[in-house]
Amino acid sequence: MRFLVRLLGGIWLATLVVSAGFAYLEVREERERQIENLKRRATLVGAAVAEASERLVTRGARTGYERVLTRFGTPERGLAIYDAFGGVLGATADVRPFLGPLSPLVSDAIRSNEPVAGFQNVAGRLTWVHVVPVQQDERAAGAAAVLLDAQYLDSGEWDLWRRTAVRMGVLMLLVTGITWALVRWSVTRPIARIAEWTKQMKAGRPVAPPPDADESLFGSLASEVTGLARTLARARSAAEQEARLRLAGESVWTEERLKQFVEMRFGRRPVFVVSNREPVSHVRDGRVVREQEPASGLVTALGPIMQACGGVWVAHGSGNADREVGERIGLPSADPAYTLRRVWLSDEEEAGYYYGFANEGLWPLCHIVHERPRFRAADWGHYRAVNERFAKALLQEMEAVEAPIVLVQDYHFALLPRLVKEARPDARVALFWHIPWPNFEAVGICPWQSDILLGMLGADLVGFHTQFYCNNFLETVERAIEGRIEWDRFTVVRGQHTTHVRPFPISVAPDLGAAARPADRAAALAAFGVTGEFIGVGVERVDYTKGLPERIRALRRFFERWPEYRRRLTFIQIASPSRSRIARYQAVQEETREMVRALNADLGERGWQPIVYRERHHDRREIYGFYRLADFCMVTSLHDGMNLVAKEFVAARDDDDGVLILSRFAGASHELPDALLVNPYDVEDVASTIHRAVGLPVEERRDRMSHMRRQVREHNIYGWAGLLLDELARIPRVTDRRVA
Ligand code: ADQ
């Protein structure tokens, strides 16, 4: 209310000053115009009276003036004629009694022989008096005075002021009414709603901001409050989770524990991550720029760690609107916890380093899927140059940080650990290899095997998903380059430098159930045009290592062997096109689409398709929603470092239901023996496992799922990061920053 009074007070004052100012100017102008008019009229009449009375005055006649006075006099215009001494020779009757005060003007006119004029009070009324000399031989022989009533000037001015006051009053009333209504509709009410909304958020009930809040007025407030509420909600859920775990006496890693742990071990030192894939890319969609999280296991795993620890994530800026948004940005954008530093690559560099050496060379080299690796000298040149470019960006970012912690990710940056360590011996560098490490004979076909190994051994710690990959790596090093392998400690010693090699099975957040709240199953399925009593789901980047054609073949075989499941079972395949510039990837995309089309054409019936194929990037919540809907999830990788889809499916099932069909060639199979393990190359085996999955008794389903859930909860992503960072912290710190 006080705000409204202040606002109105201001508006009133402004209205008053402006209206009064303009009224004053108007009055002045009008008065000047009227005076001019009076002057003109009096001058004309004065000249005429002087001329008509000239003969009488110059003769010294005492009478005979009546005719002149009658001719020129009117009720509003008095006249008087004087002799050379100011004596009255004649005057109209209405002014005759009041001529006394005019004497000084008359004397002035006769003396100066010039007309004299001015306002006089005559009979209590404002009067304009104009006196002209009556001349004889150019000397004043007398004078004629014209008296014009000017009383109307004063009353006209008052009228004008009165009208102005009324106008001002009406204006103020209107302004007051409109301002009051506007403030109420656009400010007071929305603020009250925002306050109510904030209260709801504070109470932990996340609701959408009120729709009637003016974007330009409250947009930034709304987004700030949303960010605040999100932080609050996260903190609250972390605290609740901690309390629950404490009560249950469990010592499971959580986001909060990881944060505390990093602080305890490293102080408030930021973490530096380097990966090819950025955690968020910006994509232009018509006139708007959207944020997109890539379909990548690595990003799924590292996002929560950076949110917990803060720091800088160096990655390739690959979104088509990344440059518009910026080279350094805070993430997550709603509530920034760390910085993304983008490195720009030319098309040629990307083709050589990423598509060429990394994905046509190292990827098939490390995955045993009978795809021949292609090693080209030009690609290797780009790979080296890009590793150097990333090292430079990283060194720039950590310039001001003593003994920085660096987590290098994956096969795109095998050379980076050595480059960083040479420039900053005080940095503690870990390299995590997210894909398998094959046996030494397989690695031996890479012409630059030694450079790759020496680059990797620049790290203080090299991590793989399983002990088996660690053993393969140590054996490769033993056979390929000089160095001492300490098999009992799993280290490689070269000169003064020791590299520790350890398994860290990657995982997911312990409970994705909250993010995957079950939708109404029937409604959700209807929205996708899916019918069926049983739902299976698969979630993949389209990659030849993921065994998509093998899965479709197995589904066909399943429907052939158990036709009673036709119309009753639908398989939803979510697929994200990947590395599509590479011919082999185009081929597997084509092959998958064609196999889905053929199966649907051969077995599909009106109103039912065996496979619903959704080939596009999906939002995480959408994917978790599918996990929750499904009766079973299929992971049929031909070879896979770990496979996060398997663990996500388990983490999303807080209903303890659902069956996981898992390839025995995925790293995840070592940790999830309660999944139904399959050999994806064996079509009959996979088909009968699908049949077993849909017929599995509910008790067995629950037993298996709850065992798997315990495993994923106890070995979650925060544990992965915590153990990796713990191992890194144990490595003795080099205090000298200078190059050794
Ligand atoms: P990837 O080969 O990328 O990872 P994976 O572990 O299966 O594979 O993770 C894929 C991720 O992408 C999952 O989080 C999944 O939800 C997401 N995803 C898949 N399809 C998607 C779509 N259409 N839209 C959106 N998201 C999608 C590599 C190794 C793996 C290892 C991880 C982590 O190959 O073996 O598990 O790194 O180390």
Short mmCIF file of C-alpha atoms in Angstrom, two decimals, residues 245-690:
data_model
loop_
_atom_site.label_atom_id
_atom_site.label_comp_id
_atom_site.label_asym_id
_atom_site.label_seq_id
_atom_site.Cartn_x
_atom_site.Cartn_y
_atom_site.Cartn_z
CA LEU A 245 21.78 -44.58 5.19
CA ARG A 246 22.97 -43.68 8.68
CA LEU A 247 19.83 -45.22 10.15
CA ALA A 248 20.31 -48.34 8.06
CA GLY A 249 23.98 -48.41 9.09
CA GLU A 250 25.05 -48.46 5.42
CA SER A 251 28.23 -46.84 4.19
CA VAL A 252 27.21 -46.31 0.58
CA TRP A 253 28.79 -43.54 -1.49
CA THR A 254 26.50 -40.58 -2.15
CA GLU A 255 26.96 -37.29 -3.97
CA GLU A 256 27.29 -35.56 -0.59
CA ARG A 257 29.85 -38.05 0.70
CA LEU A 258 31.87 -37.67 -2.48
CA LYS A 259 31.87 -33.90 -2.00
CA GLN A 260 33.02 -34.24 1.61
CA PHE A 261 35.62 -36.79 0.61
CA VAL A 262 37.11 -34.59 -2.11
CA GLU A 263 37.27 -31.67 0.31
CA MET A 264 38.94 -33.82 2.95
CA ARG A 265 41.47 -35.33 0.57
CA PHE A 266 42.27 -32.42 -1.70
CA GLY A 267 41.06 -29.36 0.18
CA ARG A 268 38.91 -27.16 -2.02
CA ARG A 269 40.96 -28.01 -5.07
CA PRO A 270 38.97 -28.07 -8.32
CA VAL A 271 38.94 -31.18 -10.50
CA PHE A 272 39.94 -30.98 -14.19
CA VAL A 273 38.28 -33.36 -16.61
CA VAL A 274 39.22 -33.79 -20.25
CA SER A 275 36.97 -35.67 -22.63
CA ASN A 276 36.12 -35.53 -26.28
CA ARG A 277 32.37 -35.37 -25.71
CA GLU A 278 31.07 -32.28 -23.97
CA PRO A 279 28.52 -32.70 -21.19
CA VAL A 280 26.10 -30.29 -22.87
CA SER A 281 26.05 -29.11 -26.45
CA HIS A 282 24.02 -26.23 -27.82
CA VAL A 283 21.90 -26.95 -30.83
CA ARG A 284 20.04 -24.43 -32.97
CA ASP A 285 16.43 -25.40 -33.47
CA GLY A 286 14.88 -22.76 -35.75
CA ARG A 287 15.14 -19.51 -33.83
CA VAL A 288 15.88 -21.03 -30.45
CA VAL A 289 19.06 -22.59 -29.08
CA ARG A 290 18.49 -25.77 -27.08
CA GLU A 291 20.75 -27.57 -24.64
CA GLN A 292 21.35 -31.24 -25.44
CA GLU A 293 22.97 -33.91 -23.29
CA PRO A 294 24.71 -36.41 -25.56
CA ALA A 295 23.93 -40.12 -25.53
CA SER A 296 27.17 -41.13 -23.90
CA GLY A 297 27.98 -43.36 -21.01
CA LEU A 298 30.99 -41.26 -20.16
CA VAL A 299 28.92 -38.08 -19.84
CA THR A 300 26.30 -39.95 -17.84
CA ALA A 301 29.03 -40.98 -15.42
CA LEU A 302 31.05 -37.78 -15.08
CA GLY A 303 28.24 -35.22 -14.85
CA PRO A 304 27.38 -36.00 -11.21
CA ILE A 305 31.07 -35.94 -10.22
CA MET A 306 31.66 -32.48 -11.62
CA GLN A 307 28.47 -31.28 -9.98
CA ALA A 308 29.72 -32.65 -6.69
CA CYS A 309 33.32 -31.40 -6.92
CA GLY A 310 33.27 -28.34 -9.20
CA GLY A 311 36.19 -27.49 -11.51
CA VAL A 312 36.75 -27.29 -15.26
CA TRP A 313 35.69 -29.77 -17.94
CA VAL A 314 37.64 -29.39 -21.18
CA ALA A 315 35.86 -30.87 -24.20
CA HIS A 316 35.34 -30.52 -27.94
CA GLY A 317 32.71 -27.86 -28.74
CA SER A 318 30.71 -29.87 -31.25
CA GLY A 319 27.18 -28.38 -31.11
CA ASN A 320 26.17 -26.24 -34.09
CA ALA A 321 25.32 -23.32 -31.75
CA ASP A 322 28.22 -23.80 -29.29
CA ARG A 323 30.19 -20.85 -30.63
CA GLU A 324 27.19 -18.54 -30.25
CA VAL A 325 26.82 -19.54 -26.62
CA GLY A 326 30.50 -19.32 -25.70
CA GLU A 327 33.89 -20.94 -25.10
CA ARG A 328 33.58 -21.01 -21.29
CA ILE A 329 30.18 -21.56 -19.72
CA GLY A 330 28.85 -22.50 -16.29
CA LEU A 331 27.02 -25.82 -15.95
CA PRO A 332 24.38 -26.92 -15.21
CA SER A 333 23.04 -23.67 -16.66
CA ALA A 334 20.23 -23.39 -14.09
CA ASP A 335 22.59 -23.70 -11.16
CA PRO A 336 26.25 -23.68 -12.30
CA ALA A 337 28.60 -25.90 -10.31
CA TYR A 338 31.53 -26.17 -12.74
CA THR A 339 32.92 -24.64 -15.95
CA LEU A 340 32.86 -26.17 -19.41
CA ARG A 341 35.86 -25.05 -21.51
CA ARG A 342 35.28 -25.75 -25.17
CA VAL A 343 38.07 -26.55 -27.64
CA TRP A 344 37.27 -25.83 -31.28
CA LEU A 345 38.33 -28.24 -34.03
CA SER A 346 38.25 -27.82 -37.80
CA ASP A 347 36.30 -30.35 -39.88
CA GLU A 348 39.55 -31.79 -41.11
CA GLU A 349 40.92 -32.24 -37.58
CA GLU A 350 37.69 -33.82 -36.40
CA ALA A 351 37.70 -36.18 -39.39
CA GLY A 352 41.29 -37.28 -38.74
CA TYR A 353 41.43 -37.37 -34.94
CA TYR A 354 37.88 -38.37 -33.98
CA TYR A 355 36.37 -40.28 -36.87
CA GLY A 356 39.67 -41.53 -38.22
CA PHE A 357 42.24 -42.53 -35.64
CA ALA A 358 39.99 -42.81 -32.57
CA ASN A 359 36.91 -44.42 -34.07
CA GLU A 360 38.14 -46.25 -37.14
CA GLY A 361 41.44 -47.21 -35.48
CA LEU A 362 41.41 -47.53 -31.69
CA TRP A 363 37.68 -48.35 -31.24
CA PRO A 364 37.68 -51.51 -33.40
CA LEU A 365 41.20 -52.30 -32.13
CA CYS A 366 39.90 -52.52 -28.55
CA HIS A 367 36.56 -54.20 -29.29
CA ILE A 368 36.77 -57.76 -30.48
CA VAL A 369 33.94 -57.64 -33.01
CA HIS A 370 35.79 -58.64 -36.15
CA GLU A 371 35.81 -55.13 -37.55
CA ARG A 372 39.19 -54.40 -39.09
CA PRO A 373 40.85 -51.27 -37.59
CA ARG A 374 42.05 -48.69 -40.10
CA PHE A 375 45.26 -46.85 -39.28
CA ARG A 376 46.23 -43.95 -41.54
CA ALA A 377 49.33 -41.78 -41.05
CA ALA A 378 47.31 -38.59 -41.71
CA ASP A 379 44.77 -39.53 -39.01
CA TRP A 380 47.59 -40.23 -36.57
CA GLY A 381 49.02 -36.74 -37.33
CA HIS A 382 45.66 -35.15 -36.48
CA TYR A 383 45.29 -37.31 -33.37
CA ARG A 384 48.66 -36.08 -32.08
CA ALA A 385 47.92 -32.45 -32.94
CA VAL A 386 44.51 -32.51 -31.26
CA ASN A 387 45.95 -34.13 -28.13
CA GLU A 388 48.49 -31.29 -28.03
CA ARG A 389 45.73 -28.71 -28.52
CA PHE A 390 43.69 -30.11 -25.63
CA ALA A 391 46.81 -30.27 -23.44
CA LYS A 392 47.44 -26.58 -24.13
CA ALA A 393 43.86 -25.62 -23.20
CA LEU A 394 44.03 -27.72 -20.04
CA LEU A 395 47.39 -26.25 -18.99
CA GLN A 396 45.96 -22.77 -19.47
CA GLU A 397 42.95 -23.59 -17.30
CA MET A 398 45.01 -25.03 -14.44
CA GLU A 399 47.75 -22.40 -14.58
CA ALA A 400 46.78 -20.88 -11.22
CA VAL A 401 46.15 -24.18 -9.40
CA GLU A 402 48.86 -25.94 -7.40
CA ALA A 403 49.06 -29.74 -7.75
CA PRO A 404 45.87 -29.98 -9.84
CA ILE A 405 43.87 -33.20 -10.10
CA VAL A 406 43.36 -34.20 -13.72
CA LEU A 407 40.99 -36.89 -14.94
CA VAL A 408 41.61 -37.69 -18.61
CA GLN A 409 38.86 -39.66 -20.28
CA ASP A 410 39.09 -42.39 -22.84
CA TYR A 411 40.84 -43.51 -25.97
CA HIS A 412 40.63 -40.09 -27.63
CA PHE A 413 43.43 -38.81 -25.38
CA ALA A 414 46.01 -41.56 -25.03
CA LEU A 415 48.84 -39.05 -25.55
CA LEU A 416 47.53 -36.35 -23.21
CA PRO A 417 48.74 -37.71 -19.82
CA ARG A 418 52.36 -37.59 -20.89
CA LEU A 419 52.01 -34.10 -22.44
CA VAL A 420 50.43 -32.75 -19.24
CA LYS A 421 52.83 -34.46 -16.87
CA GLU A 422 55.86 -33.16 -18.80
CA ALA A 423 54.62 -29.58 -18.48
CA ARG A 424 53.25 -29.91 -14.92
CA PRO A 425 55.01 -32.63 -12.90
CA ASP A 426 53.05 -31.50 -9.83
CA ALA A 427 49.72 -32.45 -11.46
CA ARG A 428 48.18 -35.74 -10.40
CA VAL A 429 46.92 -37.32 -13.57
CA ALA A 430 44.54 -40.24 -13.97
CA LEU A 431 43.52 -41.72 -17.32
CA PHE A 432 40.33 -43.74 -17.43
CA TRP A 433 39.90 -46.04 -20.43
CA HIS A 434 36.15 -46.55 -20.91
CA ILE A 435 36.42 -49.34 -23.48
CA PRO A 436 37.99 -52.79 -23.23
CA TRP A 437 41.74 -53.38 -23.46
CA PRO A 438 42.25 -56.48 -25.62
CA ASN A 439 45.09 -58.96 -25.51
CA PHE A 440 48.58 -57.88 -26.56
CA GLU A 441 48.45 -59.58 -29.98
CA ALA A 442 45.41 -57.52 -30.93
CA VAL A 443 47.01 -54.25 -29.81
CA GLY A 444 50.19 -55.13 -31.64
CA ILE A 445 48.65 -54.35 -35.02
CA CYS A 446 48.61 -50.61 -34.25
CA PRO A 447 51.65 -49.06 -35.95
CA TRP A 448 51.94 -46.44 -33.17
CA GLN A 449 51.48 -48.85 -30.30
CA SER A 450 54.60 -47.62 -28.42
CA ASP A 451 53.63 -43.93 -28.68
CA ILE A 452 50.16 -44.77 -27.39
CA LEU A 453 51.50 -46.76 -24.45
CA LEU A 454 54.14 -44.15 -23.55
CA GLY A 455 51.48 -41.42 -23.72
CA MET A 456 49.18 -43.38 -21.39
CA LEU A 457 52.00 -44.19 -18.98
CA GLY A 458 52.53 -40.46 -18.47
CA ALA A 459 49.54 -40.79 -16.09
CA ASP A 460 50.03 -41.60 -12.41
CA LEU A 461 46.99 -43.84 -12.55
CA VAL A 462 45.45 -45.75 -15.45
CA GLY A 463 41.98 -47.14 -14.81
CA PHE A 464 39.93 -49.79 -16.63
CA HIS A 465 36.52 -51.26 -15.89
CA THR A 466 37.77 -54.76 -14.98
CA GLN A 467 40.86 -56.52 -13.64
CA PHE A 468 40.92 -58.51 -16.86
CA TYR A 469 41.49 -55.33 -18.94
CA CYS A 470 44.19 -54.23 -16.43
CA ASN A 471 45.99 -57.54 -16.88
CA ASN A 472 45.78 -57.24 -20.66
CA PHE A 473 47.21 -53.74 -20.47
CA LEU A 474 50.14 -54.70 -18.22
CA GLU A 475 50.92 -57.63 -20.47
CA THR A 476 50.88 -55.37 -23.53
CA VAL A 477 53.26 -52.92 -21.82
CA GLU A 478 55.54 -55.75 -20.75
CA ARG A 479 55.84 -57.03 -24.29
CA ALA A 480 55.84 -53.79 -26.24
CA ILE A 481 58.05 -51.29 -24.42
CA GLU A 482 60.82 -51.10 -21.89
CA GLY A 483 59.81 -50.78 -18.28
CA ARG A 484 59.46 -52.76 -15.09
CA ILE A 485 56.10 -54.36 -14.37
CA GLU A 486 55.45 -55.03 -10.71
CA TRP A 487 52.70 -57.62 -10.95
CA ASP A 488 52.18 -57.77 -7.20
CA ARG A 489 51.44 -54.01 -7.02
CA PHE A 490 50.02 -53.61 -10.54
CA THR A 491 52.41 -50.82 -11.43
CA VAL A 492 54.67 -49.92 -14.33
CA VAL A 493 57.96 -48.26 -13.40
CA ARG A 494 59.83 -46.33 -16.07
CA GLY A 495 62.78 -44.23 -14.86
CA GLN A 496 61.56 -42.09 -11.96
CA HIS A 497 57.91 -42.45 -12.84
CA THR A 498 55.44 -45.05 -11.61
CA THR A 499 52.05 -45.69 -13.16
CA HIS A 500 49.45 -47.55 -11.11
CA VAL A 501 46.98 -49.69 -13.07
CA ARG A 502 43.69 -50.41 -11.33
CA PRO A 503 40.15 -51.58 -12.09
CA PHE A 504 37.31 -49.14 -11.37
CA PRO A 505 34.02 -50.54 -12.64
CA ILE A 506 32.00 -47.53 -13.70
CA SER A 507 28.40 -47.21 -12.63
CA VAL A 508 25.38 -44.90 -12.40
CA ALA A 509 23.70 -42.83 -9.67
CA PRO A 510 22.40 -45.20 -6.99
CA ASP A 511 18.71 -44.58 -7.44
CA LEU A 512 17.23 -43.24 -10.63
CA GLY A 513 13.76 -44.22 -9.45
CA ALA A 514 12.88 -40.66 -8.46
CA ALA A 515 13.84 -39.38 -11.91
CA ALA A 516 11.79 -42.17 -13.50
CA ARG A 517 8.49 -41.86 -11.70
CA PRO A 518 6.18 -44.42 -13.19
CA ALA A 519 3.80 -42.95 -15.68
CA ASP A 520 0.37 -44.48 -16.07
CA ARG A 521 1.50 -47.47 -18.13
CA ALA A 522 -1.54 -47.72 -20.37
CA ALA A 523 -1.62 -43.97 -21.08
CA ALA A 524 2.13 -43.83 -21.74
CA LEU A 525 1.99 -46.77 -24.12
CA ALA A 526 -1.04 -45.33 -25.91
CA ALA A 527 0.87 -42.06 -26.39
CA PHE A 528 3.52 -44.02 -28.33
CA GLY A 529 0.95 -46.01 -30.21
CA VAL A 530 2.19 -49.16 -28.46
CA THR A 531 -0.06 -51.99 -27.46
CA GLY A 532 0.83 -55.16 -25.65
CA GLU A 533 0.76 -57.08 -22.46
CA PHE A 534 4.56 -57.34 -22.39
CA ILE A 535 7.02 -54.56 -23.13
CA GLY A 536 10.72 -54.99 -23.82
CA VAL A 537 13.13 -52.09 -24.16
CA GLY A 538 16.56 -51.46 -25.64
CA VAL A 539 18.52 -48.18 -25.44
CA GLU A 540 21.59 -47.67 -27.59
CA ARG A 541 23.86 -45.50 -29.64
CA VAL A 542 23.68 -47.22 -33.01
CA ASP A 543 27.08 -48.88 -32.96
CA TYR A 544 28.14 -52.19 -34.48
CA THR A 545 29.53 -53.26 -31.07
CA LYS A 546 26.08 -53.04 -29.44
CA GLY A 547 24.64 -56.05 -31.28
CA LEU A 548 21.46 -54.44 -32.64
CA PRO A 549 21.04 -56.69 -35.72
CA GLU A 550 21.71 -59.71 -33.51
CA ARG A 551 18.95 -58.57 -31.12
CA ILE A 552 16.42 -58.11 -33.93
CA ARG A 553 17.30 -61.52 -35.31
CA ALA A 554 16.67 -63.00 -31.85
CA LEU A 555 13.32 -61.17 -31.54
CA ARG A 556 12.24 -62.57 -34.92
CA ARG A 557 13.22 -66.05 -33.82
CA PHE A 558 11.33 -65.58 -30.55
CA PHE A 559 8.09 -64.65 -32.37
CA GLU A 560 8.58 -67.53 -34.77
CA ARG A 561 9.09 -70.08 -32.00
CA TRP A 562 6.41 -68.70 -29.68
CA PRO A 563 3.76 -67.19 -31.97
CA GLU A 564 1.36 -66.91 -29.01
CA TYR A 565 3.33 -63.81 -28.00
CA ARG A 566 2.45 -62.01 -31.22
CA ARG A 567 0.15 -59.05 -30.48
CA ARG A 568 1.04 -59.52 -26.80
CA LEU A 569 4.64 -58.36 -26.76
CA THR A 570 6.12 -55.15 -28.18
CA PHE A 571 9.78 -54.27 -28.14
CA ILE A 572 10.64 -50.54 -27.94
CA GLN A 573 14.08 -49.78 -29.33
CA ILE A 574 15.47 -46.33 -28.54
CA ALA A 575 18.40 -45.59 -30.79
CA SER A 576 20.65 -42.61 -31.08
CA PRO A 577 22.48 -42.29 -34.44
CA SER A 578 26.19 -42.13 -33.76
CA ARG A 579 29.44 -41.42 -35.71
CA SER A 580 27.33 -41.37 -38.85
CA ARG A 581 30.17 -40.04 -41.03
CA ILE A 582 31.86 -43.44 -40.82
CA ALA A 583 30.76 -45.90 -43.52
CA ARG A 584 30.59 -48.83 -41.10
CA TYR A 585 28.22 -46.88 -38.84
CA GLN A 586 26.02 -45.88 -41.80
CA ALA A 587 25.92 -49.54 -42.72
CA VAL A 588 24.82 -50.69 -39.27
CA GLN A 589 22.19 -47.92 -39.14
CA GLU A 590 20.85 -49.01 -42.52
CA GLU A 591 20.97 -52.66 -41.59
CA THR A 592 19.11 -52.05 -38.30
CA ARG A 593 16.38 -49.95 -39.93
CA GLU A 594 15.96 -52.50 -42.71
CA MET A 595 15.76 -55.42 -40.28
CA VAL A 596 13.13 -53.61 -38.16
CA ARG A 597 11.14 -52.77 -41.29
CA ALA A 598 11.29 -56.34 -42.57
CA LEU A 599 10.33 -57.88 -39.22
CA ASN A 600 7.40 -55.49 -38.79
CA ALA A 601 6.30 -56.15 -42.37
CA ASP A 602 6.57 -59.94 -42.03
CA LEU A 603 5.06 -60.43 -38.59
CA GLY A 604 3.21 -57.18 -37.83
CA GLU A 605 -0.56 -57.18 -37.84
CA ARG A 606 -3.18 -54.49 -37.92
CA GLY A 607 -2.78 -52.46 -34.71
CA TRP A 608 0.42 -54.24 -33.63
CA GLN A 609 4.09 -53.97 -34.51
CA PRO A 610 6.66 -56.32 -32.99
CA ILE A 611 9.25 -53.48 -32.79
CA VAL A 612 8.68 -49.75 -32.23
CA TYR A 613 11.88 -48.17 -33.43
CA ARG A 614 12.51 -44.63 -32.14
CA GLU A 615 15.66 -43.36 -33.77
CA ARG A 616 16.52 -40.03 -32.17
CA HIS A 617 18.15 -38.53 -29.17
CA HIS A 618 16.00 -38.83 -26.04
CA ASP A 619 15.86 -36.88 -22.87
CA ARG A 620 17.12 -38.80 -19.79
CA ARG A 621 13.76 -38.67 -18.05
CA GLU A 622 12.09 -40.13 -21.15
CA ILE A 623 14.59 -42.99 -21.17
CA TYR A 624 14.16 -43.68 -17.46
CA GLY A 625 10.39 -43.63 -18.06
CA PHE A 626 10.81 -46.42 -20.65
CA TYR A 627 12.92 -48.45 -18.22
CA ARG A 628 10.08 -48.19 -15.72
CA LEU A 629 7.46 -49.31 -18.24
CA ALA A 630 9.34 -52.34 -19.47
CA ASP A 631 9.00 -55.95 -18.37
CA PHE A 632 12.50 -56.64 -19.61
CA CYS A 633 15.51 -54.75 -20.97
CA MET A 634 17.92 -56.16 -23.54
CA VAL A 635 21.66 -55.44 -23.70
CA THR A 636 23.23 -57.59 -26.40
CA SER A 637 26.65 -55.94 -26.91
CA LEU A 638 29.14 -58.04 -28.86
CA HIS A 639 31.87 -56.50 -26.72
CA ASP A 640 31.41 -53.61 -24.28
CA GLY A 641 33.74 -52.01 -21.71
CA MET A 642 31.00 -51.87 -19.10
CA ASN A 643 27.54 -50.81 -20.48
CA LEU A 644 25.64 -48.28 -18.46
CA VAL A 645 22.21 -49.05 -19.92
CA ALA A 646 22.18 -52.30 -17.95
CA LYS A 647 22.91 -50.43 -14.71
CA GLU A 648 20.50 -47.58 -15.49
CA PHE A 649 17.71 -50.10 -16.00
CA VAL A 650 18.44 -51.62 -12.60
CA ALA A 651 18.79 -48.24 -10.86
CA ALA A 652 15.47 -47.06 -12.29
CA ARG A 653 13.51 -50.08 -10.97
CA ASP A 654 12.72 -49.07 -7.42
CA ASP A 655 9.68 -51.34 -7.77
CA ASP A 656 12.13 -54.31 -7.67
CA ASP A 657 10.62 -55.66 -10.87
CA GLY A 658 11.79 -56.15 -14.44
CA VAL A 659 14.23 -58.60 -16.00
CA LEU A 660 17.61 -57.71 -17.45
CA ILE A 661 18.88 -59.73 -20.41
CA LEU A 662 22.60 -59.02 -20.56
CA SER A 663 25.38 -59.99 -22.92
CA ARG A 664 28.16 -61.95 -21.24
CA PHE A 665 30.60 -59.86 -23.32
CA ALA A 666 29.67 -56.61 -21.58
CA GLY A 667 31.83 -55.63 -18.58
CA ALA A 668 28.62 -55.23 -16.58
CA SER A 669 28.01 -58.99 -16.70
CA HIS A 670 30.83 -59.53 -14.13
CA GLU A 671 28.93 -57.43 -11.60
CA LEU A 672 25.38 -58.47 -12.45
CA PRO A 673 25.26 -62.27 -12.44
CA ASP A 674 21.56 -62.06 -11.56
CA ALA A 675 20.79 -60.80 -15.03
CA LEU A 676 19.85 -63.44 -17.60
CA LEU A 677 23.21 -63.72 -19.33
CA VAL A 678 23.33 -64.44 -23.05
CA ASN A 679 25.73 -64.94 -25.90
CA PRO A 680 24.42 -62.38 -28.41
CA TYR A 681 25.90 -64.31 -31.34
CA ASP A 682 23.66 -67.28 -30.41
CA VAL A 683 20.24 -66.40 -31.83
CA GLU A 684 18.51 -69.45 -30.30
CA ASP A 685 19.98 -68.71 -26.87
CA VAL A 686 18.80 -65.08 -26.94
CA ALA A 687 15.33 -66.01 -28.27
CA SER A 688 14.77 -68.58 -25.54
CA THR A 689 16.07 -66.11 -22.92
CA ILE A 690 13.41 -63.62 -24.03
#
